[in-house]
């Protein structure tokens, strides 16, 4: 189904919110399904913090199916028999688009010389990609979590580029608690001596710090009830075969400990620690109202698109109250918006998992 | 008000739940107020994870007032004009009681040779202290958070040792999410090369890892609303005097970032990283029902004490549902128990902070 790895190099410098610019960044992307003759069936899917462009194709490092393969494909809710789906790696990331691990014009990796970017900068690069692909107006822009922030930023700053916006498990601003969890992750990375001020590409990467950052973040993606149901206080079998007994040591006794260590270690194989710093920073800076004079409604002034907002009742990272805040602003701006809070046990990660009600909402909104 | 630093060395080995024992451990404690002639006015206050015996006296390292000075003292809710208050450092900790930083019989610090302990082991040591002080039966045992776990363990295993138990912001078992956050902290410490398998007392301590552990834990002590109210998305002034502007770098831009870094760094000055490993492990192992055949009610069979359980509506670490679970078990055991959920904005930390309603509950229960 997927084409060969694709990328597009922007031919002009990308201006950044910091005041700087990024010279001719590369945007790596994947597409699925055919673009129709009048170029009216394109859907842009924006990925989350640690996501990538492999939305419905095998990940080149892990060999796992695409992160939203259950949602995107022939006959699926985002039907590639009908739509041309585009998903691009955000700038600052590490799966082909220009980021801190990329080689700078001087032949060395950028590392911390890479400019701090914002969600709007990511979207500016995506708009450059759409320009390069000759797509004037999307049928829909879709995103969950940080992907939703990108879709929101597109709606606010380039409202003519999409007819529909589907915003899932997201927020128009990062809360103090959101920032706090990200800061713990950044400090864990920076505390790792191998991080070395970001300059580690010639040696060993700060995997220990990055794993801790991932573990802390991973807890916030799951609900307490979901953790209790999945793991509870169950002990794992000991290496010597003993079942369900405490070790009275510091090995992983509880299944939840083992699971978290696995998540942390696995993550380091596919992600760059500096990218984690840059992307979390971009998310923490995200405050759509602040970008538009302080009133969120003003971010959507004059929009002609349709909106759909979805939250999950067990998501404590971006809770339903944040979605309601967006919906109220969209209503006040006169935008047609539908809103649904879905019941699902998986916490924030619900948008990635088996929630049939989400499938129906997505399919319905794209009709 | 406080006496000089006091400690008592147990004259017999302390048996441990792991099957091992601790030879003649030292218990460091503080007392406040006079013990009356018939020794009937003693109150034991049990401290939380990173607490200590300096409940109402100046901390010897930080120079700050005692951690519950607002609650304990002449004329205060725990009135030292009336009660003899005892607060001891738990074994495994690092403020004078025997722990991993203590010198083992071979003249070297225990480090990871210190046995893994449980909450019941901590309480067994406290009972040894009460024996040494000649206190047969406490007027009340009081604890918040891990202190509440100790009070619960005393009620379950040595029910004759107190006439009243006051359990604040606590739980009868650690949930999967509780364990997960602790595991992140332990992994942060162990990821620090200076941790060196626990063997760092001759050199530099793993302060970077311990600070990250503290930061992650600290977020769980506060409520999201409290964080929003206290910090929101407010930026701090830059070192160059610029007010409220993003740095587009990785310094602490947001006040919440600066606050967390301060909390993390400050903590390393007063706490031992190995103690953090041991005490979090003890808390994760805590499951009072499991210790008593699986039914929490059976833990309280035949108790003749009075109980008071207090939770806070903004505490998401040990939410009200956990307190209700305890209260139901106490009711089923026929124990007289009063229960109140207090409204306070400070999350789990509410038990330490200015919540006048808690003062009234504590004072009332001790009448």
XYZ file of C-alpha atoms in Angstrom:
734
model
C 0.000 0.000 0.000
C 2.590 2.667 0.876
C 4.814 4.201 -1.698
C 8.568 4.196 -1.248
C 9.842 6.664 1.406
C 9.172 10.142 0.137
C 10.488 13.510 1.056
C 10.322 17.037 -0.183
C 12.890 19.718 0.350
C 11.438 23.182 0.750
C 13.019 25.517 -1.762
C 12.830 28.581 0.433
C 13.908 29.169 4.034
C 11.230 28.368 6.590
C 10.608 31.379 8.834
C 10.240 30.466 12.511
C 8.279 31.974 15.388
C 11.557 32.529 17.249
C 12.519 35.066 14.586
C 15.063 32.774 12.977
C 14.641 30.546 9.973
C 15.471 27.051 8.845
C 17.276 26.868 5.532
C 15.546 24.514 3.071
C 14.312 21.862 5.525
C 13.396 18.404 4.326
C 9.905 17.089 5.026
C 9.613 13.299 4.987
C 6.110 11.991 4.359
C 4.054 9.001 3.373
C 0.944 8.924 1.195
C -1.827 6.379 0.844
C -4.585 6.236 -1.808
C -4.810 8.191 -5.060
C -5.131 11.933 -5.358
C -8.165 12.635 -7.567
C -8.105 14.784 -10.681
C -9.321 17.996 -9.046
C -7.096 17.403 -5.995
C -10.068 17.630 -3.666
C -9.757 14.352 -1.761
C -6.565 14.899 0.260
C -6.539 14.315 3.998
C -3.634 15.447 6.129
C -3.017 13.415 9.271
C -0.807 15.134 11.845
C 1.128 12.914 14.232
C 1.659 13.097 17.986
C 4.834 13.806 19.986
C 6.590 10.511 19.336
C 4.632 9.589 16.222
C 5.834 9.680 12.644
C 4.697 9.567 9.031
C 4.193 5.785 9.079
C 0.539 6.146 9.929
C -0.514 3.033 8.004
C 2.735 1.447 6.861
C 5.404 -0.603 8.559
C 7.755 1.378 10.780
C 11.246 1.162 9.262
C 12.990 0.677 12.630
C 10.569 -1.319 14.746
C 8.957 -3.307 11.927
C 5.596 -2.722 13.605
C 2.417 -1.800 11.694
C 1.627 1.884 11.256
C 0.462 3.683 14.394
C -3.051 4.225 13.023
C -3.305 1.233 10.691
C -6.614 0.413 12.332
C -8.020 3.760 11.181
C -6.373 4.331 7.785
C -6.639 1.988 4.800
C -9.011 0.601 2.174
C -12.511 0.414 3.621
C -11.357 1.769 6.967
C -12.803 4.915 8.620
C -10.224 7.041 6.781
C -10.805 5.154 3.547
C -7.823 5.164 1.191
C -10.072 3.858 -1.607
C -11.689 7.268 -1.472
C -9.117 9.621 0.026
C -5.526 10.549 -0.644
C -3.943 10.472 2.814
C -0.761 12.401 3.591
C 1.203 12.076 6.810
C 4.489 13.914 7.312
C 7.137 13.732 9.984
C 7.194 17.078 11.833
C 10.296 19.223 11.684
C 12.318 18.747 14.870
C 11.611 15.021 14.809
C 13.963 12.269 13.673
C 12.299 10.071 11.043
C 13.511 11.897 7.953
C 12.353 15.470 8.423
C 14.972 18.013 9.437
C 15.622 17.996 13.160
C 18.435 18.292 15.683
C 20.011 15.026 14.511
C 20.130 16.258 10.905
C 23.313 17.457 9.325
C 23.590 21.230 9.301
C 25.079 23.178 6.383
C 28.514 22.905 8.049
C 28.460 19.115 7.760
C 27.950 18.478 11.491
C 24.690 17.504 13.228
C 22.691 20.500 14.386
C 22.337 19.141 17.943
C 21.352 22.115 20.126
C 22.195 24.524 17.330
C 18.845 23.487 15.867
C 16.432 26.362 16.499
C 13.685 25.942 19.077
C 10.491 25.532 17.103
C 6.788 25.883 17.806
C 3.726 23.921 16.747
C 3.010 26.739 14.278
C 6.483 26.271 12.801
C 5.734 22.563 12.319
C 2.515 23.512 10.549
C 4.269 26.130 8.440
C 6.480 23.328 7.166
C 3.423 21.148 6.495
C 1.871 23.991 4.496
C 5.110 24.133 2.524
C 4.702 20.425 1.837
C 1.103 20.913 0.678
C 2.289 23.716 -1.616
C 4.965 21.436 -2.996
C 2.413 18.694 -3.602
C 0.055 21.140 -5.288
C -2.732 20.679 -2.768
C -4.586 23.933 -2.314
C -7.328 22.823 0.033
C -7.549 19.643 2.094
C -10.723 17.672 2.404
C -9.814 17.356 6.076
C -6.952 17.892 8.528
C -6.935 15.335 11.338
C -4.853 14.998 14.456
C -4.814 13.462 17.918
C -2.843 14.886 20.828
C -0.013 17.040 19.381
C -1.494 16.181 15.988
C -4.629 17.972 17.117
C -2.556 20.991 18.099
C -1.172 21.084 14.559
C -4.669 20.817 13.082
C -5.788 23.637 15.385
C -2.832 25.752 14.334
C -3.649 25.123 10.672
C -7.272 26.125 11.296
C -6.197 29.305 13.046
C -3.384 30.435 10.777
C -4.164 28.921 7.375
C -7.942 28.470 7.624
C -8.420 28.299 3.853
C -6.242 25.174 3.589
C -8.847 22.690 4.831
C -12.613 22.265 4.615
C -12.798 20.186 7.787
C -10.789 19.853 10.983
C -10.994 16.779 13.187
C -9.432 17.365 16.602
C -9.017 14.346 18.880
C -7.832 14.177 22.493
C -6.125 17.523 22.263
C -5.943 20.975 23.786
C -5.571 24.571 22.679
C -2.904 25.171 25.326
C -0.558 23.195 27.527
C -1.479 23.339 31.207
C 0.982 23.770 34.086
C 0.709 20.039 34.788
C 1.372 19.202 31.124
C 4.463 21.428 31.186
C 5.568 19.894 34.492
C 5.549 16.334 33.158
C 7.459 17.417 30.058
C 9.998 19.251 32.174
C 10.627 16.080 34.199
C 11.349 14.279 30.940
C 13.685 16.971 29.712
C 15.524 17.043 33.022
C 15.887 13.252 32.921
C 17.523 13.518 29.487
C 19.756 16.420 30.444
C 20.788 14.637 33.675
C 22.242 11.793 31.631
C 25.983 12.516 31.249
C 25.841 11.010 27.757
C 23.538 13.825 26.715
C 26.640 16.029 26.883
C 24.917 19.309 26.157
C 23.144 17.681 23.211
C 26.395 16.782 21.478
C 26.301 12.966 21.463
C 25.841 11.956 17.833
C 29.417 10.734 17.473
C 29.158 8.554 20.593
C 26.598 6.866 22.758
C 23.166 8.425 23.070
C 21.572 9.363 26.429
C 19.323 6.312 26.325
C 19.020 5.974 30.101
C 17.689 9.508 30.460
C 15.428 9.202 27.424
C 13.970 5.945 28.787
C 13.114 7.621 32.098
C 11.495 10.514 30.205
C 9.398 8.058 28.222
C 8.382 6.133 31.337
C 7.169 9.289 33.085
C 5.253 10.399 29.999
C 3.807 6.959 29.405
C 2.039 6.998 32.761
C 0.229 10.156 31.696
C -1.027 8.456 28.527
C -2.883 5.773 30.483
C -5.794 6.015 32.893
C -5.536 4.901 36.487
C -8.447 2.506 35.977
C -6.818 1.138 32.837
C -3.558 0.525 34.704
C -5.430 -1.172 37.517
C -7.314 -3.382 35.091
C -4.270 -4.234 32.976
C -1.684 -4.653 35.740
C -3.156 -4.042 39.178
C -0.666 -5.205 41.786
C 0.144 -8.394 39.923
C 3.668 -9.662 40.388
C 5.553 -11.122 37.494
C 7.188 -14.501 37.495
C 10.764 -14.416 38.711
C 13.638 -15.457 36.447
C 14.039 -18.564 38.620
C 10.437 -19.576 37.899
C 8.965 -18.464 41.225
C 5.460 -17.200 40.615
C 3.955 -14.158 42.262
C 6.455 -13.686 45.071
C 8.168 -10.443 46.016
C 11.921 -10.424 45.396
C 12.698 -8.031 48.271
C 15.087 -6.379 45.860
C 14.992 -3.712 43.164
C 14.347 -5.838 40.096
C 10.979 -5.384 38.430
C 8.655 -7.272 40.774
C 5.356 -5.845 39.608
C 4.156 -6.301 36.037
C 3.645 -2.547 35.756
C 7.354 -2.016 36.508
C 8.411 -4.464 33.845
C 6.007 -2.909 31.354
C 7.322 0.598 31.984
C 10.958 -0.494 31.648
C 10.070 -2.196 28.352
C 8.340 0.947 27.097
C 11.267 3.131 28.096
C 13.944 0.941 26.575
C 12.030 0.248 23.373
C 11.510 3.949 22.807
C 15.235 4.712 22.773
C 15.684 2.501 19.711
C 13.439 4.655 17.561
C 13.717 8.170 18.916
C 16.333 10.870 19.279
C 16.714 12.450 22.721
C 17.264 15.950 21.348
C 14.111 15.606 19.231
C 12.281 14.777 22.443
C 13.553 18.019 23.972
C 12.556 20.115 20.959
C 9.120 18.649 20.436
C 8.109 18.749 24.094
C 9.253 22.368 24.159
C 7.094 23.162 21.147
C 4.087 21.563 22.861
C 4.711 23.459 26.094
C 4.879 26.727 24.163
C 1.535 25.951 22.501
C -1.175 28.396 23.527
C -3.413 29.191 20.603
C -5.266 31.971 22.392
C -2.028 33.691 23.339
C -0.956 33.631 19.687
C -4.156 35.486 18.793
C -4.308 38.310 21.272
C -5.468 36.275 24.247
C -8.972 35.238 23.133
C -9.233 31.743 21.717
C -12.323 32.693 19.716
C -10.267 35.218 17.797
C -8.040 32.391 16.584
C -10.991 31.089 14.589
C -12.444 34.385 13.362
C -13.894 34.117 9.871
C -13.334 30.379 9.523
C -15.562 28.662 6.991
C -14.519 25.101 7.857
C -16.455 22.465 9.760
C -15.017 21.166 13.012
C -15.344 17.974 14.965
C -13.891 17.714 18.483
C -13.504 14.384 20.290
C -12.372 13.789 23.876
C -12.185 10.674 26.045
C -13.613 10.484 29.536
C -10.530 8.709 30.938
C -8.004 11.152 29.402
C -6.473 13.107 32.284
C -3.654 14.554 30.155
C -5.971 16.579 27.913
C -9.274 16.183 29.716
C -12.712 16.865 28.271
C -12.742 20.295 29.902
C -9.988 21.346 27.456
C -12.059 20.148 24.512
C -15.089 22.019 25.826
C -12.974 25.149 26.028
C -12.143 24.754 22.314
C -15.749 24.017 21.391
C -16.987 27.121 23.191
C -14.442 29.243 21.331
C -15.439 27.691 17.997
C -19.119 28.243 18.779
C -18.430 31.852 19.673
C -16.629 32.235 16.329
C -19.743 30.948 14.557
C -18.033 27.798 13.285
C -20.091 24.661 12.747
C -18.704 22.250 15.321
C -19.769 18.879 16.610
C -18.393 17.628 19.889
C -18.446 14.220 21.502
C -16.882 12.856 24.675
C -16.350 9.143 24.198
C -16.183 6.627 26.984
C -13.036 4.513 26.733
C -10.834 2.959 29.398
C -7.420 3.677 27.880
C -6.811 7.265 28.991
C -5.149 9.642 26.544
C -3.966 6.724 24.406
C -7.602 5.929 23.590
C -7.260 7.766 20.289
C -4.730 5.161 19.121
C -6.513 2.086 20.426
C -9.551 -0.045 19.790
C -12.419 2.357 20.404
C -15.133 1.494 17.832
C -17.090 4.629 18.725
C -14.158 6.725 17.511
C -14.155 4.830 14.215
C -17.811 5.762 13.741
C -17.230 9.414 14.593
C -14.276 9.687 12.194
C -16.120 7.899 9.376
C -19.237 10.003 9.935
C -17.361 13.302 9.903
C -15.676 12.450 6.600
C -18.948 11.629 4.780
C 10.319 23.373 72.616
C 12.052 20.254 71.298
C 14.479 18.249 73.356
C 17.987 17.579 72.069
C 18.180 14.954 69.282
C 17.211 11.618 70.756
C 17.677 8.071 69.630
C 17.146 4.608 70.970
C 19.005 1.505 69.949
C 16.883 -1.625 69.938
C 18.527 -4.258 72.112
C 17.291 -7.203 70.079
C 17.466 -7.887 66.351
C 14.473 -6.574 64.416
C 12.828 -9.387 62.421
C 11.846 -8.355 58.893
C 9.052 -9.425 56.543
C 11.684 -10.546 54.039
C 12.713 -13.261 56.495
C 15.930 -11.497 57.443
C 16.595 -9.286 60.405
C 18.265 -6.020 61.252
C 20.754 -6.217 64.098
C 20.060 -3.639 66.800
C 18.853 -0.757 64.642
C 18.842 2.791 65.920
C 15.582 4.740 65.973
C 16.006 8.499 65.992
C 13.041 10.427 67.350
C 11.813 13.715 68.697
C 9.329 14.316 71.487
C 7.208 17.320 72.387
C 5.190 17.904 75.565
C 5.318 16.000 78.832
C 4.403 12.366 79.276
C 1.865 12.201 82.115
C 2.187 10.001 85.180
C 0.104 7.081 83.929
C 1.657 7.310 80.459
C -1.734 7.673 78.840
C -1.262 10.869 76.824
C 1.255 9.787 74.187
C 0.561 10.426 70.509
C 2.690 8.825 67.814
C 2.944 10.768 64.576
C 4.193 8.727 61.633
C 5.915 10.585 58.836
C 5.569 10.383 55.068
C 8.041 9.136 52.426
C 10.450 12.042 52.610
C 9.431 13.243 56.050
C 11.346 12.879 59.276
C 11.078 13.144 63.038
C 11.274 16.938 63.005
C 7.506 17.282 62.986
C 7.503 20.476 65.033
C 11.146 21.408 65.413
C 13.703 22.979 63.132
C 15.107 20.665 60.492
C 18.830 20.214 61.195
C 19.840 20.417 57.528
C 17.415 22.861 55.956
C 16.862 25.036 59.024
C 13.163 25.137 58.125
C 10.367 24.761 60.690
C 9.036 21.278 61.366
C 6.904 19.783 58.600
C 3.731 19.868 60.722
C 4.554 22.813 62.982
C 1.170 24.260 62.084
C -0.540 21.208 63.598
C 1.690 20.287 66.566
C 2.518 22.576 69.462
C 1.089 24.329 72.525
C -2.555 25.165 71.877
C -2.450 23.681 68.384
C -4.763 20.890 67.178
C -2.265 18.311 68.458
C -1.754 20.207 71.675
C 1.601 19.610 73.332
C 0.295 21.263 76.528
C -1.897 18.200 76.818
C -0.180 15.450 74.831
C 3.248 13.877 74.723
C 4.003 13.716 70.998
C 6.535 11.256 69.606
C 7.759 11.269 66.027
C 10.475 8.872 64.862
C 12.460 8.614 61.666
C 11.503 5.361 59.917
C 14.131 2.683 59.441
C 15.435 2.828 55.889
C 15.451 6.622 56.009
C 18.453 8.886 56.543
C 17.838 11.295 59.422
C 19.341 9.228 62.218
C 17.478 5.920 62.078
C 19.303 2.971 60.593
C 19.115 2.933 56.808
C 21.217 2.174 53.737
C 23.562 5.094 54.458
C 24.236 3.798 57.981
C 27.434 2.010 58.862
C 27.004 -1.764 58.904
C 28.737 -3.982 61.475
C 31.690 -4.316 59.078
C 32.370 -0.595 59.297
C 31.215 0.202 55.754
C 27.888 1.780 54.749
C 25.176 -0.794 54.123
C 24.311 0.676 50.694
C 22.341 -2.012 48.857
C 23.321 -4.595 51.452
C 20.628 -2.990 53.588
C 17.662 -5.375 53.564
C 14.531 -4.422 51.645
C 11.974 -3.468 54.278
C 8.205 -3.126 54.397
C 5.865 -0.672 56.053
C 5.195 -3.354 58.676
C 8.944 -3.529 59.340
C 9.005 0.225 59.890
C 6.140 -0.137 62.353
C 7.804 -3.071 64.074
C 10.715 -0.740 64.776
C 8.330 1.936 66.047
C 6.755 -0.603 68.404
C 10.265 -1.375 69.628
C 10.705 2.325 70.304
C 7.422 2.490 72.229
C 8.554 -0.521 74.268
C 11.837 1.199 74.995
C 10.011 4.349 76.066
C 7.674 2.340 78.289
C 4.558 3.350 76.410
C 2.070 0.497 76.434
C -0.864 2.144 74.741
C -0.950 5.326 72.720
C -3.693 7.850 73.053
C -3.579 8.065 69.260
C -1.477 7.066 66.260
C -1.614 9.613 63.469
C -0.245 9.621 59.965
C -0.690 11.197 56.551
C 0.309 9.488 53.293
C 2.946 6.837 54.148
C 2.424 7.877 57.754
C -1.154 6.709 57.393
C 0.077 3.376 56.047
C 2.152 2.973 59.188
C -0.823 3.845 61.400
C -2.917 1.323 59.448
C -0.242 -1.324 59.874
C -0.092 -0.609 63.606
C -3.876 -0.936 63.812
C -3.816 -4.232 61.944
C -0.825 -5.881 63.582
C -0.545 -4.297 67.040
C -4.149 -3.184 67.621
C -3.748 -2.976 71.399
C -1.019 -0.323 71.088
C -3.346 2.619 70.387
C -6.825 3.718 71.425
C -7.321 5.857 68.329
C -6.042 5.877 64.767
C -6.173 8.970 62.579
C -5.522 8.174 58.922
C -5.088 11.102 56.552
C -4.711 11.115 52.753
C -3.630 7.530 52.678
C -4.419 4.126 51.234
C -4.466 0.490 52.312
C -2.593 -0.534 49.161
C -0.480 1.021 46.446
C -2.193 1.120 43.061
C -0.548 0.307 39.730
C -0.299 4.038 39.026
C 1.306 4.671 42.435
C 3.851 1.937 41.752
C 4.453 3.304 38.251
C 5.368 6.783 39.467
C 7.698 5.323 42.101
C 9.326 3.088 39.530
C 10.061 6.129 37.346
C 11.797 7.706 40.330
C 13.826 4.596 41.073
C 14.845 4.272 37.438
C 15.893 7.926 37.385
C 18.171 7.305 40.375
C 19.576 4.065 39.012
C 20.162 5.689 35.601
C 22.521 8.179 37.211
C 26.071 6.779 36.785
C 26.959 8.243 40.178
C 24.486 5.839 41.763
C 27.044 3.143 40.976
C 24.943 0.216 42.135
C 24.175 2.050 45.368
C 27.822 2.341 46.305
C 28.439 6.076 46.256
C 28.985 7.108 49.869
C 32.704 7.633 49.415
C 32.181 9.885 46.401
C 29.548 12.064 44.802
C 25.898 11.158 45.295
C 23.478 10.605 42.390
C 21.895 13.998 42.923
C 20.836 14.441 39.296
C 18.842 11.224 39.316
C 17.384 11.893 42.759
C 16.294 15.368 41.689
C 14.439 13.944 38.677
C 12.787 11.353 40.940
C 11.646 14.106 43.286
C 10.335 16.243 40.429
C 8.216 13.406 39.057
C 6.862 12.592 42.511
C 6.224 16.220 43.331
C 3.789 16.586 40.435
C 1.713 13.780 41.939
C 1.516 15.624 45.264
C -0.208 18.625 43.704
C -3.562 18.966 42.012
C -3.910 20.097 38.426
C -6.167 22.956 39.511
C -3.656 23.924 42.192
C -0.838 23.992 39.649
C -2.944 26.060 37.284
C -3.819 28.527 40.004
C -0.282 28.785 41.393
C 1.669 28.770 38.118
C -0.602 28.490 35.102
C 1.415 29.255 31.991
C 3.173 32.213 33.572
C 6.688 32.831 32.323
C 9.389 33.863 34.699
C 11.572 36.871 34.286
C 14.719 36.194 32.310
C 18.163 36.654 33.875
C 18.637 39.692 31.609
C 15.524 41.295 33.088
C 13.181 40.575 30.172
C 9.713 39.943 31.559
C 7.373 37.240 30.337
C 9.081 36.375 27.067
C 9.928 32.895 25.836
C 13.644 32.181 25.611
C 13.326 29.765 22.684
C 15.847 27.633 24.547
C 15.860 24.976 27.243
C 16.284 27.121 30.331
C 13.345 27.238 32.714
C 10.941 29.573 30.899
C 7.787 28.747 32.789
C 7.495 29.337 36.531
C 6.394 25.739 36.994
C 9.685 24.557 35.448
C 11.739 26.722 37.759
C 9.697 25.565 40.757
C 10.196 21.888 39.935
C 13.935 22.311 39.437
C 14.119 24.075 42.795
C 12.168 21.271 44.481
C 14.357 18.614 42.901
C 17.652 20.263 43.752
C 16.655 21.210 47.283
C 15.605 17.657 48.022
C 19.053 16.238 47.241
C 20.548 18.288 50.068
C 18.495 16.532 52.705
C 17.816 13.033 51.412
C 19.762 9.918 50.535
C 19.079 8.363 47.129
C 19.266 4.797 48.429
C 16.776 5.667 51.172
C 14.466 6.866 48.422
C 14.761 3.485 46.717
C 14.080 1.547 49.914
C 11.174 3.605 51.158
C 9.385 3.763 47.803
C 9.816 -0.003 47.579
C 8.248 -0.455 51.004
C 5.289 1.691 49.952
C 4.836 -0.219 46.702
C 4.824 -3.492 48.627
C 2.136 -2.159 50.965
C -1.135 -4.051 50.593
C -2.777 -4.479 53.960
C -5.473 -6.865 52.695
C -2.879 -9.115 51.091
C -1.026 -9.320 54.417
C -4.230 -10.573 56.038
C -5.438 -13.283 53.708
C -6.838 -11.027 51.016
C -9.771 -9.376 52.845
C -9.070 -5.910 54.204
C -11.762 -6.329 56.851
C -9.819 -9.233 58.335
C -6.914 -6.862 58.965
C -9.073 -5.081 61.520
C -10.784 -8.083 63.127
C -11.347 -7.596 66.853
C -10.084 -4.053 66.976
C -11.354 -1.977 69.874
C -9.892 1.320 68.732
C -11.668 4.304 67.259
C -10.779 5.383 63.738
C -10.936 8.621 61.815
C -10.276 8.669 58.068
C -9.712 11.901 56.157
C -9.305 12.350 52.406
C -9.030 15.411 50.173
C -11.137 15.925 47.082
C -8.178 17.137 45.011
C -5.836 14.269 46.007
C -5.363 12.111 42.901
C -2.463 10.134 44.383
C -4.566 8.511 47.122
C -8.054 9.539 46.076
C -11.154 9.476 48.255
C -12.150 6.125 46.751
C -9.175 4.542 48.546
C -10.297 6.050 51.843
C -13.825 4.793 51.260
C -12.414 1.341 50.680
C -10.728 1.492 54.112
C -13.833 2.855 55.783
C -15.991 0.064 54.369
C -13.533 -2.531 55.677
C -13.468 -0.872 59.102
C -17.266 -0.729 59.161
C -17.463 -4.400 58.228
C -15.069 -5.143 61.084
C -17.415 -3.341 63.465
C -14.939 -0.592 64.272
C -16.224 2.864 65.189
C -15.025 5.030 62.310
C -15.722 8.555 61.215
C -14.889 9.593 57.689
C -14.666 12.973 56.058
C -13.631 14.104 52.599
C -12.339 17.646 52.868
C -12.340 20.132 50.044
C -8.889 21.632 49.550
C -7.095 22.822 46.436
C -3.615 21.473 47.178
C -3.927 17.842 46.054
C -2.217 15.160 48.120
C -0.087 17.771 49.884
C -3.255 19.217 51.465
C -2.529 17.281 54.655
C 0.626 19.360 55.158
C -0.814 22.723 54.217
C -3.198 25.365 55.452
C -6.526 23.537 55.545
C -8.388 24.841 58.620
C -11.040 22.135 58.242
C -8.338 19.505 58.851
C -7.266 21.310 62.015
C -10.833 21.066 63.294
C -11.125 17.374 62.418
C -7.819 16.531 64.122
C -8.650 18.570 67.216
C -12.128 17.065 67.432
C -10.929 13.480 67.106
C -8.426 13.965 69.940
C -11.012 15.321 72.400
